[in-house]
Coordinates of N, CA, C and O in Angstrom, one line a residue:
M1 N 4.9 18.6 21.9 CA 3.6 18.4 21.5 C 3.5 18.8 20.0 O 4.0 19.8 19.6
A2 N 2.8 17.9 19.2 CA 2.7 18.2 17.8 C 1.7 19.3 17.6 O 0.9 19.6 18.4
Q3 N 1.9 19.9 16.4 CA 1.1 21.1 16.0 C -0.3 20.6 15.8 O -0.5 19.5 15.3
R4 N -1.3 21.4 16.1 CA -2.7 21.0 15.8 C -3.0 20.9 14.3 O -2.3 21.6 13.5
D5 N -3.9 20.0 14.0 CA -4.3 19.9 12.6 C -5.8 19.9 12.4 O -6.5 20.0 13.4
D6 N -6.2 19.7 11.2 CA -7.7 19.7 10.9 C -8.4 18.6 11.6 O -9.6 18.8 12.0
V7 N -7.8 17.5 11.9 CA -8.4 16.4 12.6 C -8.8 16.8 14.0 O -9.9 16.5 14.5
D8 N -7.9 17.6 14.7 CA -8.2 18.1 16.0 C -9.5 18.9 16.0 O -10.3 18.8 16.9
G9 N -9.6 19.8 14.9 CA -10.8 20.6 14.8 C -12.1 19.7 14.6 O -13.1 20.0 15.2
I10 N -12.0 18.7 13.9 CA -13.2 17.8 13.7 C -13.5 17.1 15.0 O -14.7 17.1 15.3
V11 N -12.6 16.6 15.7 CA -12.8 16.0 17.0 C -13.5 17.0 18.0 O -14.5 16.6 18.7
E12 N -12.9 18.2 18.0 CA -13.5 19.2 18.9 C -14.9 19.5 18.5 O -15.8 19.7 19.4
Q13 N -15.2 19.6 17.2 CA -16.6 19.9 16.8 C -17.5 18.8 17.3 O -18.6 19.1 17.7
W14 N -17.1 17.6 17.1 CA -18.0 16.5 17.6 C -18.2 16.6 19.1 O -19.3 16.3 19.6
R15 N -17.1 16.9 19.8 CA -17.3 17.0 21.3 C -18.2 18.1 21.7 O -19.0 17.9 22.6
R16 N -18.2 19.2 21.0 CA -19.0 20.3 21.2 C -20.5 20.0 20.9 O -21.4 20.2 21.6
E17 N -20.7 19.4 19.7 CA -22.0 19.2 19.2 C -22.7 17.9 19.8 O -23.9 17.9 19.9
R18 N -21.9 16.9 20.2 CA -22.4 15.7 20.7 C -21.5 15.3 21.9 O -20.7 14.4 21.8
P19 N -21.6 15.9 23.0 CA -20.7 15.7 24.2 C -20.6 14.2 24.6 O -19.5 13.9 25.1
G20 N -21.5 13.4 24.4 CA -21.4 12.0 24.9 C -20.9 11.0 23.8 O -20.8 9.9 24.1
I21 N -20.5 11.5 22.7 CA -20.2 10.6 21.6 C -18.8 10.0 21.7 O -18.5 9.0 21.0
R22 N -17.9 10.6 22.4 CA -16.5 10.1 22.5 C -15.8 9.9 21.2 O -15.6 8.8 20.7
P23 N -15.4 11.0 20.5 CA -14.9 10.9 19.1 C -13.4 10.6 19.0 O -12.8 10.7 18.0
E24 N -12.7 10.2 20.1 CA -11.3 10.0 20.1 C -10.8 9.0 18.9 O -9.7 9.3 18.4
P25 N -11.6 8.0 18.6 CA -11.1 7.1 17.5 C -10.9 7.9 16.2 O -10.1 7.6 15.3
M26 N -11.7 9.0 16.0 CA -11.6 9.8 14.8 C -10.2 10.4 14.7 O -9.7 10.7 13.6
A27 N -9.6 10.7 15.9 CA -8.3 11.3 15.9 C -7.2 10.4 15.3 O -6.3 10.8 14.5
V28 N -7.4 9.1 15.5 CA -6.5 8.1 15.0 C -6.8 7.8 13.6 O -6.0 7.9 12.7
F29 N -8.1 7.3 13.3 CA -8.4 6.9 12.0 C -8.5 8.0 11.0 O -8.1 7.8 9.8
G30 N -8.9 9.2 11.4 CA -8.9 10.3 10.5 C -7.5 10.6 10.0 O -7.3 10.9 8.8
R31 N -6.5 10.5 10.9 CA -5.1 10.7 10.5 C -4.6 9.6 9.6 O -3.8 9.8 8.6
I32 N -5.0 8.3 9.9 CA -4.6 7.2 9.1 C -5.1 7.4 7.7 O -4.4 7.2 6.7
Y33 N -6.4 7.7 7.6 CA -7.0 7.9 6.2 C -6.3 9.0 5.5 O -6.0 8.8 4.3
R34 N -6.0 10.1 6.1 CA -5.4 11.2 5.5 C -4.0 10.9 5.0 O -3.5 11.2 3.9
L35 N -3.2 10.2 6.0 CA -1.9 9.8 5.6 C -1.9 8.9 4.4 O -1.0 9.0 3.5
A36 N -2.8 7.9 4.5 CA -2.8 6.9 3.4 C -3.1 7.6 2.0 O -2.4 7.3 1.0
R37 N -4.0 8.6 2.0 CA -4.3 9.3 0.8 C -3.1 10.1 0.3 O -2.7 10.0 -0.8
L38 N -2.5 10.9 1.2 CA -1.4 11.8 0.9 C -0.2 11.0 0.4 O 0.4 11.3 -0.6
V39 N 0.2 10.0 1.2 CA 1.3 9.2 0.8 C 1.0 8.4 -0.4 O 1.9 8.2 -1.3
G40 N -0.2 7.8 -0.6 CA -0.6 7.1 -1.8 C -0.4 8.0 -3.0 O 0.1 7.6 -4.1
D41 N -0.9 9.3 -2.9 CA -0.7 10.2 -4.0 C 0.7 10.5 -4.3 O 1.1 10.5 -5.5
E42 N 1.6 10.6 -3.3 CA 3.0 10.8 -3.5 C 3.6 9.6 -4.2 O 4.4 9.7 -5.1
Q43 N 3.2 8.4 -3.8 CA 3.7 7.2 -4.4 C 3.3 7.1 -5.9 O 4.1 6.7 -6.8
E44 N 2.0 7.5 -6.1 CA 1.5 7.5 -7.5 C 2.4 8.4 -8.4 O 2.8 8.0 -9.5
R45 N 2.7 9.6 -7.9 CA 3.6 10.5 -8.7 C 5.0 9.9 -8.9 O 5.5 10.0 -10.0
T46 N 5.5 9.2 -7.9 CA 6.8 8.6 -8.0 C 6.8 7.5 -9.1 O 7.6 7.5 -10.0
Y47 N 5.8 6.6 -9.0 CA 5.7 5.5 -10.0 C 5.4 5.9 -11.4 O 5.7 5.2 -12.3
A48 N 4.7 7.1 -11.5 CA 4.4 7.6 -12.8 C 5.6 7.8 -13.7 O 5.5 7.7 -14.9
R49 N 6.8 8.0 -13.0 CA 8.0 8.2 -13.8 C 8.3 6.9 -14.7 O 9.0 7.0 -15.7
W50 N 7.8 5.8 -14.2 CA 7.9 4.5 -15.0 C 6.7 4.1 -15.7 O 6.5 3.0 -16.2
S51 N 5.7 5.1 -15.8 CA 4.4 4.8 -16.5 C 3.6 3.7 -15.9 O 3.0 2.9 -16.6
I52 N 3.7 3.5 -14.5 CA 2.9 2.5 -13.9 C 2.2 3.2 -12.7 O 2.6 4.2 -12.2
S53 N 1.1 2.6 -12.3 CA 0.3 3.0 -11.2 C 0.8 2.3 -9.9 O 1.6 1.4 -10.0
R54 N 0.4 2.8 -8.8 CA 0.7 2.2 -7.5 C 0.2 0.7 -7.5 O 0.9 -0.2 -7.0
G55 N -1.0 0.5 -8.0 CA -1.5 -0.9 -8.0 C -0.7 -1.8 -8.9 O -0.4 -3.0 -8.6
E56 N -0.2 -1.3 -10.0 CA 0.6 -2.0 -10.9 C 2.0 -2.3 -10.3 O 2.6 -3.4 -10.4
F57 N 2.5 -1.3 -9.6 CA 3.8 -1.5 -8.8 C 3.6 -2.6 -7.8 O 4.5 -3.5 -7.7
D58 N 2.4 -2.7 -7.2 CA 2.2 -3.7 -6.2 C 2.3 -5.1 -6.8 O 2.8 -6.0 -6.2
V59 N 1.7 -5.3 -8.0 CA 1.8 -6.6 -8.7 C 3.3 -6.9 -9.0 O 3.7 -8.0 -8.7
L60 N 4.0 -6.0 -9.6 CA 5.4 -6.2 -9.9 C 6.2 -6.5 -8.7 O 7.1 -7.4 -8.7
A61 N 5.9 -5.8 -7.6 CA 6.7 -6.0 -6.3 C 6.4 -7.3 -5.7 O 7.3 -8.0 -5.2
A62 N 5.1 -7.8 -5.8 CA 4.8 -9.1 -5.3 C 5.5 -10.2 -6.0 O 6.1 -11.1 -5.4
L63 N 5.6 -10.0 -7.3 CA 6.4 -11.0 -8.1 C 7.9 -11.0 -7.8 O 8.5 -12.0 -7.7
R64 N 8.4 -9.8 -7.7 CA 9.8 -9.7 -7.4 C 10.2 -10.3 -6.0 O 11.2 -10.9 -5.8
R65 N 9.3 -10.0 -5.0 CA 9.5 -10.5 -3.6 C 9.4 -12.0 -3.6 O 9.9 -12.6 -2.7
A66 N 8.7 -12.6 -4.5 CA 8.5 -14.1 -4.5 C 9.8 -14.8 -4.8 O 9.9 -16.0 -4.5
G67 N 10.8 -14.1 -5.3 CA 12.1 -14.7 -5.6 C 12.1 -15.4 -6.9 O 11.0 -15.6 -7.5
A68 N 13.2 -15.8 -7.4 CA 13.4 -16.4 -8.7 C 12.5 -17.7 -8.7 O 12.5 -18.4 -7.7
P69 N 11.8 -18.0 -9.7 CA 11.7 -17.4 -11.0 C 10.8 -16.2 -11.2 O 10.3 -15.9 -12.3
Y70 N 10.4 -15.6 -10.0 CA 9.5 -14.4 -10.0 C 8.2 -14.7 -10.7 O 7.7 -13.9 -11.6
A71 N 7.5 -15.7 -10.2 CA 6.3 -16.2 -10.8 C 5.3 -16.5 -9.7 O 5.7 -17.1 -8.7
L72 N 4.0 -16.2 -9.9 CA 2.9 -16.6 -9.0 C 1.7 -16.8 -9.8 O 1.5 -16.1 -10.9
P73 N 0.7 -17.6 -9.3 CA -0.6 -17.7 -10.0 C -1.4 -16.4 -9.7 O -1.2 -15.7 -8.7
P74 N -2.2 -16.0 -10.7 CA -3.0 -14.8 -10.5 C -3.8 -14.8 -9.3 O -4.0 -13.7 -8.6
K75 N -4.3 -15.9 -8.8 CA -5.2 -16.0 -7.6 C -4.3 -15.6 -6.4 O -4.8 -14.9 -5.5
A76 N -3.1 -16.0 -6.4 CA -2.2 -15.7 -5.2 C -1.9 -14.2 -5.2 O -1.9 -13.6 -4.2
L77 N -1.7 -13.6 -6.4 CA -1.4 -12.2 -6.5 C -2.7 -11.4 -6.0 O -2.6 -10.5 -5.2
A78 N -3.8 -11.8 -6.5 CA -5.1 -11.1 -6.1 C -5.3 -11.2 -4.6 O -5.7 -10.2 -4.0
A79 N -5.1 -12.4 -4.1 CA -5.3 -12.5 -2.6 C -4.3 -11.7 -1.8 O -4.7 -11.1 -0.8
S80 N -3.1 -11.6 -2.3 CA -2.1 -10.8 -1.5 C -2.4 -9.3 -1.5 O -2.0 -8.6 -0.7
M81 N -3.2 -8.9 -2.5 CA -3.6 -7.5 -2.7 C -5.0 -7.2 -2.4 O -5.5 -6.1 -2.5
M82 N -5.7 -8.2 -1.9 CA -7.2 -8.1 -1.6 C -7.9 -7.5 -2.8 O -8.7 -6.6 -2.7
L83 N -7.7 -8.1 -4.0 CA -8.3 -7.7 -5.2 C -9.3 -8.8 -5.7 O -9.0 -10.0 -5.4
T84 N -10.3 -8.4 -6.4 CA -11.1 -9.4 -7.1 C -10.3 -9.9 -8.3 O -9.3 -9.3 -8.8
S85 N -10.7 -11.1 -8.9 CA -10.0 -11.6 -10.0 C -10.1 -10.6 -11.2 O -9.2 -10.5 -12.0
G86 N -11.3 -9.9 -11.3 CA -11.4 -8.9 -12.4 C -10.5 -7.8 -12.2 O -9.9 -7.3 -13.2
G87 N -10.3 -7.3 -11.0 CA -9.3 -6.2 -10.8 C -7.9 -6.6 -11.1 O -7.1 -5.9 -11.7
M88 N -7.6 -7.9 -10.8 CA -6.2 -8.4 -11.0 C -6.1 -8.5 -12.6 O -5.0 -8.2 -13.1
T89 N -7.1 -9.0 -13.2 CA -7.0 -9.2 -14.7 C -6.7 -7.9 -15.4 O -5.8 -7.9 -16.3
G90 N -7.3 -6.8 -15.0 CA -7.1 -5.5 -15.6 C -5.6 -5.1 -15.4 O -5.0 -4.6 -16.4
R91 N -5.1 -5.3 -14.2 CA -3.7 -4.9 -14.0 C -2.8 -5.7 -14.8 O -1.8 -5.2 -15.4
L92 N -3.0 -7.0 -14.8 CA -2.2 -7.9 -15.6 C -2.2 -7.6 -17.0 O -1.2 -7.7 -17.7
D93 N -3.4 -7.3 -17.6 CA -3.5 -7.0 -19.0 C -2.6 -5.8 -19.3 O -1.8 -5.8 -20.3
R94 N -2.7 -4.7 -18.5 CA -1.8 -3.5 -18.7 C -0.3 -3.9 -18.6 O 0.5 -3.4 -19.4
L95 N 0.0 -4.6 -17.6 CA 1.4 -4.9 -17.4 C 2.0 -5.8 -18.5 O 3.1 -5.7 -18.9
E96 N 1.1 -6.8 -19.0 CA 1.5 -7.6 -20.1 C 1.7 -6.8 -21.4 O 2.7 -7.0 -22.1
R97 N 0.8 -5.9 -21.6 CA 0.9 -5.1 -22.9 C 2.2 -4.3 -22.8 O 2.8 -4.0 -23.8
A98 N 2.6 -3.9 -21.6 CA 3.8 -3.1 -21.4 C 5.1 -3.9 -21.4 O 6.2 -3.4 -21.4
G99 N 4.9 -5.2 -21.5 CA 6.1 -6.1 -21.6 C 6.7 -6.3 -20.2 O 7.9 -6.8 -20.1
L100 N 6.0 -6.1 -19.1 CA 6.6 -6.2 -17.8 C 6.3 -7.5 -17.1 O 7.0 -8.0 -16.2
V101 N 5.2 -8.2 -17.6 CA 4.9 -9.6 -17.1 C 4.5 -10.4 -18.3 O 4.1 -9.9 -19.3
R102 N 4.5 -11.7 -18.1 CA 3.9 -12.6 -19.1 C 3.1 -13.7 -18.4 O 3.4 -14.1 -17.3
R103 N 2.0 -14.0 -19.0 CA 1.2 -15.1 -18.5 C 1.4 -16.4 -19.3 O 1.6 -16.3 -20.5
S104 N 1.5 -17.5 -18.6 CA 1.7 -18.7 -19.3 C 1.0 -19.8 -18.5 O 0.7 -19.6 -17.3
P105 N 0.9 -21.0 -19.1 CA 0.3 -22.1 -18.3 C 1.1 -22.4 -17.1 O 2.3 -22.4 -17.1
D106 N 0.4 -22.8 -16.0 CA 1.1 -23.1 -14.8 C 1.6 -24.6 -14.9 O 0.8 -25.5 -15.0
P107 N 2.9 -24.8 -14.8 CA 3.4 -26.2 -14.9 C 2.9 -27.1 -13.8 O 2.8 -28.3 -14.0
A108 N 2.5 -26.5 -12.7 CA 2.0 -27.3 -11.6 C 0.5 -27.6 -11.6 O 0.0 -28.4 -10.8
D109 N -0.2 -26.9 -12.5 CA -1.7 -27.0 -12.5 C -2.1 -26.8 -14.0 O -2.1 -25.6 -14.4
R110 N -2.5 -27.8 -14.7 CA -2.9 -27.7 -16.1 C -4.0 -26.7 -16.3 O -4.1 -26.2 -17.4
R111 N -4.8 -26.5 -15.3 CA -6.0 -25.6 -15.5 C -5.6 -24.2 -15.2 O -6.4 -23.3 -15.5
G112 N -4.5 -23.9 -14.6 CA -4.1 -22.6 -14.1 C -3.1 -21.9 -14.9 O -2.5 -22.4 -15.9
L113 N -3.0 -20.6 -14.6 CA -2.0 -19.8 -15.2 C -0.9 -19.4 -14.2 O -1.2 -19.5 -13.0
Q114 N 0.2 -18.9 -14.7 CA 1.2 -18.3 -13.8 C 1.6 -17.0 -14.5 O 1.7 -16.9 -15.7
V115 N 1.9 -16.0 -13.6 CA 2.3 -14.7 -14.1 C 3.8 -14.6 -13.7 O 4.2 -14.9 -12.6
T116 N 4.6 -14.3 -14.7 CA 6.1 -14.2 -14.5 C 6.5 -12.8 -14.8 O 6.1 -12.2 -15.8
L117 N 7.4 -12.3 -14.0 CA 8.0 -11.0 -14.2 C 9.0 -11.1 -15.3 O 9.9 -12.0 -15.3
T118 N 9.0 -10.2 -16.3 CA 10.0 -10.2 -17.4 C 11.3 -9.6 -16.9 O 11.3 -8.9 -15.8
D119 N 12.3 -9.7 -17.6 CA 13.6 -9.0 -17.2 C 13.3 -7.5 -17.2 O 13.8 -6.8 -16.2
A120 N 12.5 -6.9 -18.1 CA 12.2 -5.5 -18.1 C 11.4 -5.1 -16.9 O 11.6 -4.1 -16.2
G121 N 10.5 -6.0 -16.5 CA 9.7 -5.8 -15.3 C 10.5 -5.8 -14.0 O 10.3 -5.0 -13.1
R122 N 11.4 -6.8 -14.0 CA 12.3 -6.9 -12.8 C 13.2 -5.6 -12.7 O 13.3 -5.0 -11.6
E123 N 13.7 -5.2 -13.8 CA 14.5 -3.9 -13.7 C 13.7 -2.7 -13.3 O 14.1 -2.0 -12.4
L124 N 12.5 -2.6 -13.9 CA 11.7 -1.5 -13.5 C 11.3 -1.5 -12.1 O 11.4 -0.5 -11.4
V125 N 10.8 -2.6 -11.6 CA 10.3 -2.7 -10.2 C 11.5 -2.4 -9.2 O 11.2 -1.8 -8.1
E126 N 12.7 -2.9 -9.5 CA 13.8 -2.6 -8.6 C 14.1 -1.1 -8.5 O 14.3 -0.6 -7.4
E127 N 14.1 -0.4 -9.7 CA 14.3 1.0 -9.7 C 13.1 1.8 -9.0 O 13.3 2.7 -8.1
A128 N 11.9 1.4 -9.3 CA 10.7 2.0 -8.7 C 10.7 1.8 -7.2 O 10.3 2.7 -6.4
A129 N 11.0 0.6 -6.8 CA 11.0 0.3 -5.3 C 12.0 1.2 -4.6 O 11.6 1.7 -3.5
E130 N 13.2 1.4 -5.1 CA 14.1 2.3 -4.5 C 13.6 3.7 -4.4 O 13.7 4.4 -3.4
A131 N 13.0 4.2 -5.5 CA 12.5 5.5 -5.5 C 11.3 5.6 -4.5 O 11.2 6.6 -3.8
G132 N 10.4 4.6 -4.5 CA 9.3 4.7 -3.5 C 9.7 4.7 -2.1 O 9.2 5.4 -1.2
L133 N 10.8 3.8 -1.8 CA 11.3 3.8 -0.4 C 12.0 5.1 0.0 O 11.9 5.6 1.1
A134 N 12.6 5.8 -1.0 CA 13.2 7.1 -0.7 C 12.1 8.1 -0.3 O 12.3 8.9 0.6
V135 N 11.0 8.1 -1.0 CA 9.9 8.9 -0.6 C 9.4 8.6 0.8 O 9.2 9.5 1.6
Q136 N 9.2 7.3 1.1 CA 8.7 7.0 2.4 C 9.7 7.3 3.5 O 9.3 7.8 4.5
R137 N 11.0 7.1 3.2 CA 12.0 7.5 4.2 C 12.0 9.0 4.5 O 12.0 9.5 5.6
R138 N 11.9 9.8 3.4 CA 11.8 11.3 3.5 C 10.6 11.7 4.4 O 10.7 12.5 5.3
L139 N 9.5 11.1 4.2 CA 8.3 11.4 4.9 C 8.4 11.0 6.4 O 7.9 11.7 7.3
L140 N 9.0 9.8 6.6 CA 9.1 9.3 8.0 C 10.2 10.0 8.8 O 10.2 9.9 10.0
D141 N 11.1 10.7 8.1 CA 12.3 11.3 8.8 C 11.9 12.4 9.8 O 12.8 12.8 10.5
V142 N 10.6 12.8 9.8 CA 10.2 13.8 10.8 C 10.2 13.1 12.2 O 10.1 13.8 13.2
L143 N 10.2 11.8 12.2 CA 10.2 11.0 13.5 C 11.5 10.4 13.7 O 12.2 9.9 12.8
P144 N 12.0 10.4 15.0 CA 13.2 9.7 15.3 C 13.1 8.2 15.0 O 11.9 7.7 15.1
P145 N 14.2 7.5 14.8 CA 14.1 6.1 14.5 C 13.3 5.3 15.5 O 12.5 4.4 15.1
E146 N 13.4 5.6 16.8 CA 12.7 4.8 17.8 C 11.2 5.0 17.7 O 10.4 4.1 18.0
D147 N 10.8 6.2 17.4 CA 9.4 6.5 17.2 C 8.8 5.8 15.9 O 7.7 5.4 15.9
Q148 N 9.7 5.8 14.9 CA 9.2 5.1 13.7 C 9.0 3.6 14.0 O 8.0 3.0 13.5
E149 N 9.9 3.0 14.7 CA 9.7 1.6 15.1 C 8.5 1.4 16.0 O 7.7 0.5 15.8
R150 N 8.3 2.3 16.9 CA 7.2 2.2 17.8 C 5.9 2.4 17.1 O 4.9 1.6 17.3
L151 N 5.8 3.3 16.1 CA 4.6 3.5 15.3 C 4.4 2.3 14.5 O 3.2 1.8 14.4
G152 N 5.4 1.7 13.9 CA 5.2 0.4 13.2 C 4.6 -0.7 14.0 O 3.7 -1.4 13.6
D153 N 5.1 -0.8 15.3 CA 4.6 -1.8 16.2 C 3.2 -1.5 16.6 O 2.4 -2.5 16.6
L154 N 2.8 -0.3 16.8 CA 1.4 0.0 17.2 C 0.5 -0.2 16.0 O -0.6 -0.8 16.2
L155 N 0.9 0.1 14.8 CA 0.0 -0.1 13.7 C -0.1 -1.6 13.4 O -1.2 -2.1 13.0
R156 N 1.0 -2.4 13.6 CA 0.9 -3.9 13.4 C -0.1 -4.4 14.4 O -0.9 -5.3 14.0
T157 N -0.1 -4.0 15.7 CA -1.0 -4.5 16.7 C -2.5 -4.1 16.3 O -3.4 -5.0 16.3
L158 N -2.7 -2.9 15.8 CA -4.0 -2.4 15.4 C -4.5 -3.2 14.2 O -5.6 -3.7 14.2
L159 N -3.6 -3.4 13.2 CA -4.0 -4.1 12.0 C -4.3 -5.5 12.3 O -5.3 -6.1 11.8
G160 N -3.5 -6.2 13.2 CA -3.8 -7.5 13.6 C -5.2 -7.7 14.3 O -5.9 -8.6 14.0
A161 N -5.5 -6.7 15.2 CA -6.8 -6.8 15.9 C -7.9 -6.6 14.9 O -9.0 -7.3 15.0
V162 N -7.8 -5.7 13.9 CA -8.9 -5.5 13.0 C -9.0 -6.7 12.1 O -10.1 -7.1 11.8
T163 N -7.9 -7.2 11.6 CA -7.9 -8.4 10.8 C -8.6 -9.6 11.5 O -9.4 -10.3 10.9
D164 N -8.2 -9.8 12.7 CA -8.8 -10.9 13.5 C -10.3 -10.7 13.7 O -11.1 -11.7 13.7
A165 N -10.7 -9.4 13.9 CA -12.2 -9.2 14.1 C -13.0 -9.4 12.8 O -14.2 -9.7 12.9
E166 N -12.3 -9.3 11.7 CA -13.1 -9.6 10.4 C -13.2 -11.0 10.0 O -13.9 -11.4 9.1
R167 N -12.4 -11.9 10.7 CA -12.5 -13.3 10.4 C -13.7 -14.0 10.9 O -14.3 -13.8 11.8

């Protein structure tokens, strides 16, 4: 049995104060929110070594995962990260000033742009990805491999259900 945490206390307080409320979902989502914040903060510290934020890493990583020539339209990048076009523009501006991406006319769409990872951007994102994965592995190592896989499966199911409900 895992050690009790603050979320257990919150759930118990709700049970005591409002016996009919059934606060069990708080045990799951409270931990998901806390994990996301704590791991996100750890990732931010990791990527700071390369003077990029986690959001900027996400842009670079999306371009790298796209494969050669490591280029995507800004709209595709924004959609993959659930960002507004304004939010994406700010990230792209910073990354372009740093020499990590370049914007150019999209050869497939005269009205559009394409964002391409520069050689410096590709080098940086590959190093940062390895460092970020090392952090994630270290944090997950408290669970045996079969539990890590099961947790991934459970979260995939939950994410799919929530995504379907929002459509």
